Short mmCIF file of C-alpha atoms in Angstrom, two decimals:
data_model
loop_
_atom_site.label_atom_id
_atom_site.label_comp_id
_atom_site.label_asym_id
_atom_site.label_seq_id
_atom_site.Cartn_x
_atom_site.Cartn_y
_atom_site.Cartn_z
CA MET A 1 72.75 -107.63 -44.08
CA VAL A 2 71.57 -109.90 -46.90
CA GLY A 3 68.66 -111.18 -44.80
CA TRP A 4 67.64 -107.62 -43.92
CA PHE A 5 67.57 -106.61 -47.61
CA PHE A 6 65.68 -109.76 -48.63
CA ASN A 7 62.94 -109.10 -46.08
CA LYS A 8 62.31 -105.58 -47.38
CA PRO A 9 59.72 -105.06 -50.15
CA VAL A 10 62.36 -103.72 -52.51
CA GLY A 11 64.62 -106.70 -51.76
CA ARG A 12 61.91 -109.28 -52.39
CA GLN A 13 60.94 -107.61 -55.66
CA TYR A 14 64.55 -107.44 -56.80
CA VAL A 15 64.99 -111.16 -56.06
CA ALA A 16 61.81 -112.12 -57.93
CA ALA A 17 62.79 -109.98 -60.93
CA PHE A 18 66.32 -111.42 -60.94
CA VAL A 19 65.10 -115.02 -60.86
CA ALA A 20 62.54 -114.41 -63.61
CA SER A 21 65.28 -112.73 -65.63
CA LEU A 22 67.39 -115.89 -65.53
CA SER A 23 65.05 -117.02 -68.30
CA VAL A 24 66.29 -114.03 -70.29
CA MET A 25 69.88 -115.12 -69.63
CA MET A 26 68.99 -118.41 -71.34
CA ALA A 27 67.89 -116.38 -74.36
CA GLY A 28 71.14 -114.41 -74.16
CA THR A 29 73.23 -117.58 -74.38
CA SER A 30 71.43 -118.64 -77.56
CA MET A 31 71.86 -115.15 -79.05
CA GLY A 32 75.60 -115.04 -78.34
CA TRP A 33 76.29 -118.72 -79.06
CA PRO A 34 76.77 -118.34 -82.86
CA SER A 35 79.72 -115.95 -82.47
CA PRO A 36 82.22 -118.43 -80.92
CA VAL A 37 80.74 -121.29 -82.95
CA LEU A 38 81.28 -119.45 -86.26
CA ALA A 39 84.88 -118.81 -85.20
CA LYS A 40 85.36 -122.54 -84.51
CA LEU A 41 83.83 -123.39 -87.90
CA ALA A 42 86.15 -120.95 -89.68
CA SER A 43 89.24 -122.38 -87.96
CA GLY A 44 88.29 -126.00 -88.71
CA GLN A 45 87.82 -127.02 -85.07
CA LEU A 46 84.47 -128.73 -85.77
CA THR A 47 83.78 -131.96 -87.61
CA MET A 48 80.78 -130.39 -89.36
CA SER A 49 81.07 -127.92 -92.22
CA ALA A 50 78.74 -125.16 -93.37
CA SER A 51 78.73 -122.61 -96.17
CA ASN A 52 78.13 -118.91 -95.54
CA GLU A 53 74.56 -119.41 -96.74
CA GLN A 54 73.99 -122.28 -94.28
CA GLN A 55 75.54 -120.29 -91.46
CA SER A 56 73.23 -117.35 -92.13
CA TRP A 57 70.20 -119.67 -92.05
CA MET A 58 71.40 -121.28 -88.82
CA ILE A 59 71.65 -117.86 -87.17
CA ALA A 60 68.42 -116.44 -88.63
CA LEU A 61 66.26 -119.47 -87.77
CA LEU A 62 66.37 -118.39 -84.13
CA GLU A 63 64.12 -115.48 -85.10
CA LEU A 64 61.90 -117.63 -87.29
CA GLY A 65 61.27 -119.86 -84.27
CA ASN A 66 60.57 -116.73 -82.30
CA LEU A 67 57.55 -116.14 -84.56
CA LEU A 68 55.83 -119.33 -83.42
CA SER A 69 55.14 -118.58 -79.76
CA PRO A 70 54.40 -114.88 -78.97
CA ILE A 71 50.78 -114.77 -80.13
CA PRO A 72 49.69 -118.10 -78.51
CA PHE A 73 51.46 -117.27 -75.26
CA GLY A 74 50.20 -113.71 -75.35
CA LEU A 75 46.82 -115.37 -74.76
CA LEU A 76 47.98 -118.28 -72.60
CA VAL A 77 49.74 -115.92 -70.18
CA ASP A 78 46.28 -114.92 -68.89
CA VAL A 79 45.07 -118.54 -68.85
CA LEU A 80 48.00 -120.49 -67.39
CA GLY A 81 49.69 -117.65 -65.53
CA ARG A 82 52.95 -115.77 -65.95
CA LYS A 83 55.14 -118.09 -63.87
CA PRO A 84 54.11 -121.44 -65.49
CA CYS A 85 54.70 -120.00 -68.96
CA LEU A 86 58.20 -118.94 -67.97
CA LEU A 87 58.92 -122.22 -66.19
CA MET A 88 58.24 -124.38 -69.24
CA THR A 89 61.06 -122.70 -71.18
CA GLY A 90 63.68 -124.24 -68.85
CA PRO A 91 63.15 -127.90 -69.85
CA LEU A 92 62.83 -126.91 -73.52
CA TYR A 93 66.18 -125.16 -73.43
CA ILE A 94 67.78 -128.21 -71.79
CA VAL A 95 66.37 -130.41 -74.58
CA SER A 96 67.77 -128.04 -77.21
CA TRP A 97 71.30 -128.19 -75.77
CA LEU A 98 71.09 -131.98 -75.57
CA MET A 99 70.24 -131.96 -79.29
CA VAL A 100 73.43 -129.97 -79.91
CA LEU A 101 75.48 -132.55 -78.01
CA CYS A 102 73.94 -135.43 -79.94
CA SER A 103 74.43 -133.96 -83.42
CA ASN A 104 77.27 -133.12 -85.78
CA THR A 105 75.34 -131.76 -88.76
CA ILE A 106 74.14 -128.27 -89.57
CA SER A 107 70.60 -129.55 -90.30
CA VAL A 108 70.09 -130.53 -86.64
CA LEU A 109 71.28 -127.08 -85.57
CA TYR A 110 68.47 -125.63 -87.69
CA TRP A 111 65.94 -127.44 -85.47
CA VAL A 112 67.83 -126.42 -82.33
CA ARG A 113 67.67 -122.78 -83.32
CA LEU A 114 63.95 -123.06 -84.14
CA LEU A 115 63.23 -124.56 -80.71
CA GLN A 116 65.33 -121.98 -78.90
CA GLY A 117 63.66 -119.25 -80.91
CA ALA A 118 60.23 -120.49 -79.82
CA CYS A 119 61.43 -120.36 -76.20
CA MET A 120 62.74 -116.84 -76.74
CA GLY A 121 59.31 -115.84 -78.02
CA ILE A 122 57.74 -117.06 -74.78
CA ILE A 123 60.35 -115.29 -72.67
CA THR A 124 60.18 -111.94 -74.47
CA THR A 125 56.38 -112.04 -74.26
CA VAL A 126 55.97 -113.12 -70.64
CA ALA A 127 59.00 -111.86 -68.71
CA PRO A 128 58.33 -108.10 -69.21
CA VAL A 129 54.73 -108.63 -68.10
CA TYR A 130 55.74 -110.54 -64.96
CA ILE A 131 58.49 -108.12 -63.95
CA GLY A 132 56.30 -105.08 -64.59
CA GLU A 133 53.52 -106.51 -62.42
CA ILE A 134 55.56 -107.59 -59.41
CA ALA A 135 57.47 -104.28 -59.22
CA GLY A 136 56.46 -101.24 -57.21
CA ASP A 137 55.80 -98.04 -59.13
CA GLY A 138 59.00 -96.39 -57.91
CA ILE A 139 61.35 -99.21 -59.00
CA ARG A 140 59.50 -100.66 -61.99
CA GLY A 141 61.90 -99.05 -64.45
CA ALA A 142 64.96 -100.28 -62.55
CA LEU A 143 63.62 -103.84 -62.29
CA SER A 144 62.66 -103.88 -65.96
CA THR A 145 66.30 -103.28 -66.84
CA PHE A 146 66.99 -106.75 -65.41
CA PHE A 147 65.64 -108.04 -68.73
CA ASN A 148 68.39 -106.37 -70.73
CA GLY A 149 71.00 -106.95 -68.03
CA MET A 150 70.46 -110.71 -67.93
CA LEU A 151 70.31 -110.86 -71.72
CA ASN A 152 73.73 -109.20 -71.75
CA ALA A 153 74.94 -111.56 -69.02
CA GLY A 154 74.03 -114.56 -71.18
CA ILE A 155 75.82 -113.07 -74.17
CA LEU A 156 78.93 -112.25 -72.11
CA TYR A 157 78.86 -115.75 -70.63
CA VAL A 158 79.23 -117.49 -74.00
CA TYR A 159 81.54 -114.81 -75.41
CA CYS A 160 84.02 -115.42 -72.59
CA ILE A 161 83.70 -119.20 -72.33
CA GLY A 162 83.32 -119.99 -76.04
CA PRO A 163 86.90 -119.29 -77.22
CA LEU A 164 88.39 -121.12 -74.21
CA VAL A 165 86.57 -124.45 -74.36
CA SER A 166 85.60 -127.06 -76.91
CA TYR A 167 82.31 -127.04 -78.80
CA ASP A 168 80.83 -129.76 -76.56
CA ASN A 169 81.97 -128.09 -73.34
CA LEU A 170 80.46 -124.80 -74.48
CA THR A 171 77.16 -126.67 -74.78
CA TYR A 172 77.50 -128.08 -71.25
CA PHE A 173 78.21 -124.62 -69.87
CA SER A 174 75.18 -123.25 -71.75
CA MET A 175 73.01 -125.95 -70.17
CA VAL A 176 73.91 -124.73 -66.67
CA VAL A 177 71.75 -121.60 -67.10
CA PRO A 178 68.36 -123.33 -67.64
CA CYS A 179 69.16 -125.72 -64.79
CA LEU A 180 69.80 -122.78 -62.46
CA PHE A 181 66.62 -121.08 -63.66
CA LEU A 182 64.50 -124.16 -62.93
CA ALA A 183 66.01 -124.57 -59.47
CA THR A 184 65.19 -120.99 -58.44
CA CYS A 185 62.01 -120.09 -60.31
CA LEU A 186 60.00 -122.63 -58.31
CA TRP A 187 60.40 -120.42 -55.21
CA ILE A 188 59.15 -117.07 -56.49
CA PRO A 189 55.43 -116.18 -56.43
CA GLU A 190 53.00 -115.77 -59.29
CA SER A 191 52.10 -112.20 -60.26
CA PRO A 192 49.39 -110.82 -57.94
CA TYR A 193 47.79 -109.21 -61.01
CA TYR A 194 47.21 -112.67 -62.50
CA HIS A 195 45.51 -113.91 -59.32
CA VAL A 196 43.29 -110.82 -59.25
CA LEU A 197 42.42 -111.42 -62.91
CA LYS A 198 41.28 -114.91 -61.83
CA ASN A 199 39.32 -113.49 -58.85
CA ASP A 200 41.54 -115.39 -56.42
CA ASP A 201 42.06 -112.80 -53.68
CA LYS A 202 43.58 -115.34 -51.30
CA LYS A 203 46.44 -116.26 -53.61
CA ALA A 204 46.86 -112.63 -54.65
CA LEU A 205 47.28 -111.70 -50.98
CA GLU A 206 49.79 -114.53 -50.48
CA SER A 207 51.78 -113.35 -53.50
CA LEU A 208 51.75 -109.74 -52.29
CA THR A 209 52.72 -110.80 -48.78
CA TRP A 210 55.81 -112.49 -50.17
CA LEU A 211 56.66 -109.54 -52.42
CA GLN A 212 56.16 -106.98 -49.64
CA GLY A 213 58.42 -108.82 -47.18
CA ASP A 214 58.18 -107.39 -43.67
CA ALA A 215 55.72 -104.64 -44.63
CA GLU A 216 52.75 -104.21 -42.31
CA SER A 217 49.66 -106.22 -43.20
CA ALA A 218 47.67 -103.02 -43.66
CA ILE A 219 50.08 -101.92 -46.39
CA VAL A 220 49.78 -105.29 -48.13
CA VAL A 221 45.97 -105.16 -48.02
CA ARG A 222 46.01 -101.57 -49.31
CA GLU A 223 48.22 -102.63 -52.21
CA LEU A 224 45.82 -105.49 -52.98
CA MET A 225 42.90 -103.06 -53.02
CA HIS A 226 44.87 -100.80 -55.35
CA ILE A 227 45.55 -103.69 -57.76
CA LYS A 228 41.92 -104.82 -57.64
CA ALA A 229 40.73 -101.30 -58.41
CA GLU A 230 43.13 -101.05 -61.38
CA VAL A 231 42.18 -104.47 -62.71
CA LYS A 232 38.46 -103.81 -62.25
CA ASN A 233 38.80 -100.58 -64.16
CA GLU A 234 40.74 -102.32 -66.93
CA LEU A 235 38.53 -105.41 -67.16
CA ARG A 236 35.28 -103.73 -67.96
CA ASN A 237 35.93 -105.36 -71.32
CA LYS A 238 37.62 -108.73 -71.72
CA GLY A 239 41.14 -108.67 -73.12
CA SER A 240 40.86 -109.25 -76.88
CA MET A 241 41.99 -107.94 -80.23
CA SER A 242 39.17 -105.40 -80.15
CA ASP A 243 40.42 -104.09 -76.81
CA LEU A 244 43.93 -103.73 -78.20
CA PHE A 245 42.89 -101.91 -81.35
CA GLY A 246 39.38 -100.74 -80.50
CA SER A 247 40.23 -97.57 -78.54
CA ARG A 248 42.36 -94.60 -79.53
CA CYS A 249 44.32 -94.90 -76.29
CA SER A 250 45.27 -98.55 -76.89
CA ARG A 251 46.12 -97.90 -80.53
CA LYS A 252 48.37 -95.00 -79.56
CA ALA A 253 50.12 -97.06 -76.87
CA PHE A 254 50.54 -99.92 -79.37
CA LEU A 255 52.01 -97.57 -81.98
CA ILE A 256 54.48 -96.12 -79.48
CA VAL A 257 55.74 -99.53 -78.36
CA GLN A 258 56.04 -100.78 -81.96
CA ILE A 259 58.11 -97.71 -82.87
CA VAL A 260 60.49 -98.40 -79.98
CA ALA A 261 60.58 -102.13 -80.88
CA ALA A 262 61.44 -101.29 -84.49
CA ALA A 263 64.11 -98.85 -83.29
CA ASP A 264 65.59 -101.59 -81.11
CA VAL A 265 65.99 -103.99 -84.03
CA LEU A 266 66.86 -101.41 -86.69
CA SER A 267 69.86 -100.49 -84.57
CA GLY A 268 71.32 -103.85 -85.66
CA MET A 269 72.32 -104.95 -82.17
CA THR A 270 71.02 -108.50 -82.65
CA THR A 271 73.10 -108.91 -85.79
CA VAL A 272 76.19 -107.30 -84.28
CA LEU A 273 76.06 -109.76 -81.37
CA ALA A 274 75.59 -112.84 -83.56
CA TYR A 275 78.39 -111.91 -85.98
CA ALA A 276 80.74 -110.19 -83.50
CA SER A 277 83.81 -112.38 -84.05
CA SER A 278 83.47 -112.41 -87.84
CA THR A 279 82.87 -108.64 -87.85
CA PHE A 280 86.11 -107.96 -86.02
CA ALA A 281 87.84 -110.46 -88.32
CA HIS A 282 87.13 -107.99 -91.17
CA ALA A 283 89.19 -105.37 -89.33
CA ASP A 284 92.97 -105.04 -89.29
CA THR A 285 93.78 -107.15 -86.20
CA LYS A 286 97.32 -108.10 -87.23
CA HIS A 287 99.01 -105.91 -84.60
CA THR A 288 96.20 -105.75 -82.03
CA LEU A 289 93.97 -108.19 -80.14
CA SER A 290 92.41 -111.19 -81.85
CA PRO A 291 88.77 -111.05 -83.04
CA ASP A 292 87.78 -113.35 -80.14
CA GLN A 293 89.46 -111.05 -77.63
CA PHE A 294 87.72 -108.03 -79.08
CA THR A 295 84.43 -109.95 -78.82
CA MET A 296 85.07 -110.70 -75.14
CA LEU A 297 85.80 -107.03 -74.45
CA LEU A 298 82.59 -106.07 -76.23
CA GLY A 299 80.62 -108.45 -74.01
CA VAL A 300 82.24 -107.00 -70.87
CA LEU A 301 81.42 -103.45 -71.98
CA ILE A 302 77.78 -104.32 -72.63
CA PHE A 303 77.38 -106.15 -69.33
CA CYS A 304 79.07 -103.48 -67.20
CA THR A 305 76.77 -100.82 -68.65
CA THR A 306 73.83 -102.69 -67.13
CA PHE A 307 74.84 -101.58 -63.63
CA ILE A 308 74.25 -97.88 -64.38
CA THR A 309 71.14 -98.38 -66.47
CA GLY A 310 68.88 -99.30 -63.54
CA TYR A 311 69.84 -96.04 -61.80
CA LEU A 312 69.45 -93.83 -64.87
CA VAL A 313 66.10 -95.13 -66.07
CA ASP A 314 64.16 -94.01 -62.99
CA LYS A 315 66.20 -90.81 -62.54
CA LEU A 316 66.40 -89.35 -66.03
CA GLY A 317 63.27 -90.93 -67.48
CA ARG A 318 62.51 -93.11 -70.47
CA ARG A 319 62.16 -90.44 -73.16
CA PRO A 320 65.56 -88.65 -72.72
CA LEU A 321 67.44 -91.96 -72.56
CA LEU A 322 65.75 -93.31 -75.70
CA LEU A 323 66.43 -90.14 -77.67
CA PHE A 324 70.08 -90.08 -76.58
CA SER A 325 70.42 -93.79 -77.36
CA CYS A 326 68.98 -93.51 -80.88
CA PHE A 327 71.13 -90.54 -81.83
CA GLY A 328 74.32 -91.93 -80.27
CA CYS A 329 73.87 -95.40 -81.78
CA GLY A 330 73.25 -93.89 -85.22
CA ALA A 331 76.36 -91.71 -85.05
CA PHE A 332 78.74 -94.50 -84.00
CA GLU A 333 77.34 -96.99 -86.50
CA LEU A 334 77.88 -94.52 -89.32
CA ILE A 335 81.49 -94.16 -88.10
CA THR A 336 81.83 -97.97 -88.17
CA GLY A 337 80.42 -98.03 -91.70
CA LEU A 338 82.95 -95.41 -92.83
CA TYR A 339 85.82 -97.48 -91.38
CA TYR A 340 84.76 -100.64 -93.16
CA TYR A 341 84.10 -98.71 -96.38
CA ASN A 342 87.73 -97.57 -96.36
CA ARG A 343 88.87 -101.13 -95.64
CA TRP A 344 86.69 -102.43 -98.49
CA SER A 345 88.07 -99.77 -100.84
CA ASN A 346 91.65 -100.64 -99.79
CA VAL A 347 92.36 -97.15 -98.47
CA GLY A 348 95.12 -97.99 -96.05
CA SER A 349 95.14 -99.81 -92.72
CA LEU A 350 93.25 -97.91 -90.02
CA GLY A 351 93.71 -100.32 -87.13
CA ALA A 352 91.15 -102.56 -85.42
CA TRP A 353 90.77 -100.24 -82.46
CA ILE A 354 88.70 -97.83 -84.56
CA PRO A 355 85.82 -100.25 -85.27
CA PHE A 356 86.06 -101.71 -81.76
CA THR A 357 85.78 -98.24 -80.19
CA ALA A 358 82.89 -97.31 -82.46
CA ILE A 359 81.02 -100.62 -82.03
CA GLY A 360 81.77 -100.64 -78.29
CA SER A 361 80.43 -97.09 -77.92
CA PHE A 362 77.35 -98.05 -79.92
CA ALA A 363 76.79 -101.09 -77.68
CA VAL A 364 77.17 -99.05 -74.46
CA ILE A 365 74.75 -96.35 -75.65
CA TYR A 366 72.31 -99.03 -76.84
CA SER A 367 72.49 -100.67 -73.42
CA ILE A 368 71.39 -97.54 -71.55
CA GLY A 369 68.42 -96.79 -73.78
CA LEU A 370 67.08 -98.92 -76.60
CA GLY A 371 68.06 -102.23 -74.99
CA PRO A 372 66.56 -102.01 -71.49
CA LEU A 373 63.66 -99.64 -72.08
CA LEU A 374 61.60 -101.65 -74.55
CA PRO A 375 60.70 -104.27 -71.88
CA THR A 376 59.97 -101.39 -69.49
CA LEU A 377 57.51 -99.84 -71.93
CA GLN A 378 55.98 -103.23 -72.73
CA GLY A 379 55.21 -103.72 -69.05
CA GLU A 380 53.78 -100.28 -68.33
CA MET A 381 52.03 -98.93 -71.45
CA PHE A 382 49.06 -101.33 -71.51
CA PRO A 383 46.26 -102.25 -69.08
CA SER A 384 46.30 -105.74 -67.52
CA ASN A 385 43.64 -107.22 -69.77
CA ILE A 386 45.64 -106.67 -72.98
CA ARG A 387 49.21 -106.54 -71.66
CA GLY A 388 50.04 -110.11 -72.68
CA LEU A 389 48.50 -109.74 -76.14
CA ALA A 390 50.28 -106.44 -76.78
CA SER A 391 53.55 -107.96 -75.61
CA ALA A 392 53.03 -110.82 -78.06
CA PHE A 393 52.54 -108.50 -81.03
CA THR A 394 55.65 -106.59 -79.98
CA SER A 395 57.62 -109.83 -79.94
CA VAL A 396 56.42 -110.53 -83.49
CA THR A 397 57.58 -107.08 -84.61
CA LEU A 398 60.99 -107.72 -83.08
CA THR A 399 61.19 -111.17 -84.61
CA VAL A 400 60.26 -110.29 -88.18
CA ILE A 401 62.74 -107.42 -88.44
CA SER A 402 65.46 -109.39 -86.63
CA PHE A 403 65.01 -112.38 -88.95
CA VAL A 404 65.42 -110.21 -92.03
CA GLY A 405 68.45 -108.49 -90.52
CA LEU A 406 70.19 -111.72 -89.48
CA LYS A 407 69.53 -113.47 -92.80
CA MET A 408 70.56 -110.54 -94.98
CA TYR A 409 73.69 -109.51 -93.05
CA GLN A 410 75.91 -112.15 -94.64
CA VAL A 411 74.26 -111.70 -98.05
CA ILE A 412 74.91 -107.94 -97.99
CA THR A 413 78.46 -108.46 -96.71
CA ASP A 414 79.30 -110.93 -99.47
CA ARG A 415 77.77 -108.85 -102.28
CA TRP A 416 78.32 -105.21 -101.37
CA GLY A 417 80.53 -105.11 -98.30
CA ILE A 418 80.10 -105.12 -94.53
CA HIS A 419 79.97 -101.30 -94.45
CA ILE A 420 76.53 -101.26 -96.11
CA ASN A 421 75.06 -103.03 -93.06
CA TYR A 422 76.33 -100.33 -90.72
CA PHE A 423 75.19 -97.49 -92.96
CA MET A 424 71.70 -99.03 -92.87
CA TYR A 425 71.75 -99.48 -89.08
CA GLY A 426 72.94 -95.91 -88.51
CA SER A 427 70.24 -94.49 -90.77
CA GLY A 428 67.60 -96.58 -89.00
CA CYS A 429 68.66 -95.19 -85.61
CA LEU A 430 68.46 -91.58 -86.79
CA LEU A 431 64.99 -92.17 -88.27
CA SER A 432 63.93 -93.75 -84.98
CA PHE A 433 65.16 -90.66 -83.12
CA LEU A 434 62.69 -88.51 -85.07
CA LEU A 435 59.75 -90.89 -84.51
CA ILE A 436 60.39 -91.28 -80.76
CA TYR A 437 60.75 -87.50 -80.38
CA GLU A 438 57.37 -87.07 -82.02
CA PHE A 439 55.32 -89.78 -80.30
CA LEU A 440 56.75 -90.96 -76.96
CA PRO A 441 55.48 -89.37 -73.72
CA GLU A 442 57.38 -89.64 -70.43
CA THR A 443 56.22 -92.47 -68.12
CA LYS A 444 58.77 -92.19 -65.32
CA GLY A 445 57.34 -92.77 -61.83
CA LYS A 446 53.73 -93.11 -63.01
CA THR A 447 51.19 -95.81 -62.19
CA PHE A 448 49.56 -97.78 -64.98
CA SER A 449 46.44 -95.63 -64.71
CA GLU A 450 48.42 -92.39 -64.89
CA ILE A 451 50.23 -93.61 -68.00
CA GLN A 452 46.91 -94.36 -69.68
CA ASN A 453 45.69 -90.88 -68.78
CA GLU A 454 48.90 -89.37 -70.18
CA ILE A 455 48.35 -91.15 -73.50
CA MET A 456 44.77 -89.88 -73.65
CA LYS A 457 45.98 -86.33 -73.04
CA SER A 458 48.42 -86.60 -75.94
CA ILE A 459 45.57 -87.72 -78.20
CA LYS A 460 43.26 -84.92 -77.15
CA SER A 461 45.98 -82.25 -77.16
CA PRO A 462 48.61 -83.26 -79.74
CA LYS A 463 50.36 -79.91 -79.62
CA ASN A 464 51.12 -80.46 -75.93
CA ARG A 465 52.21 -84.08 -76.10
CA ARG A 466 55.90 -83.35 -75.71
CA LYS A 467 55.46 -81.27 -72.57
CA PRO A 468 56.42 -83.29 -69.49
CA SER A 469 53.69 -83.78 -66.95
CA VAL A 470 54.22 -83.76 -63.21
CA SER A 471 53.80 -87.11 -61.48
CA THR A 472 52.38 -87.19 -57.99
CA THR A 473 53.79 -90.62 -57.23
CA GLY A 474 57.43 -89.63 -56.97
CA VAL A 475 60.34 -91.11 -58.80
#
């Protein structure tokens, strides 16, 4: 049964997307890692010490490192290839975890977080491009959700292991993920789009043959001709800054993706994940589960949601899910803010299940919309010649806003109360709802060329941009 599925085109593409997404799981471990570590610091389990200010810098430096790599690798992805760029993150992650093992000072952790952030920048720039290019039109949305699913898997991994093992053993367990990624990524093919960009039809055909499994050779050749036609149409101009910003279509696509990227970060999910244990510690957990147990449950909720996201994204479409996600996230974060405001104002004990239910609902709704769909849009909104560059700029947008959010979370909590953070996140989600409603067209089931045509239609006929168009390619 497994062999039959693997030999089918869909099976091969799922395997390639899964293996590439192991790189995203590495990023997930570094995103979730601070939560159990902060809990160990607070309980005195570590030999090192760190003030709240130092802890906030340690967490936020991940995003500062993330600023270093997206732009260079947005260009290098078309020079070196998608797969080599992803592969190099494995050894770098192993080095970073070895640095953790060899240190017992917060200053070394600053450098670790910078290095891991740089790797995250490569991954968030390259992985959506690779997955979008190896996927068939009918399952591109589902495969793109692997990005968010594996990110959640990495977070859940450290959430569950962290409270149960020592600091050093948590590091060893974290190192397993890059080792697994290196062992499997060697066996998947390079993107056929990259080979076509390099005019290497032989390697492009080999890559497509692997991805198409037991499909007839005529189908593989027809798919190659289709890719060549798309790339030829897109490469009339070389991929450059002028291509990204020089046409109205590219500018509109760029604006749409940046709006969704800003919505993703303004939701506060990155901060919620990093400070999960300390956030639940602010709640009344005296007669309920411990903050660590609530954090584990949150990780399980987020991960389990991944299994329905792949089905929904290619059935309901990108636009409805994003609108629902923005509105739902905003509502539940405002509820969380109200709970913590009452706690801060000493208005009785409301029980820790209220913030957990609200934050858990927010995380689930985020995971079926804002979380998985940004990589999907990154992979399908731009032509091949500027896809890597556009993805790099999107990573910078994510990084800058995330850095500010991570650094200011503790500052705002200490000065004005934790509830202010959630009021800000909820307001950001509701504002994002309005912007996405205004600008985002539906891209479900469309080829790259059809998506470009849809964007051009919205520019020429703004009053009709929110009317869904009929795709001839199926779902």
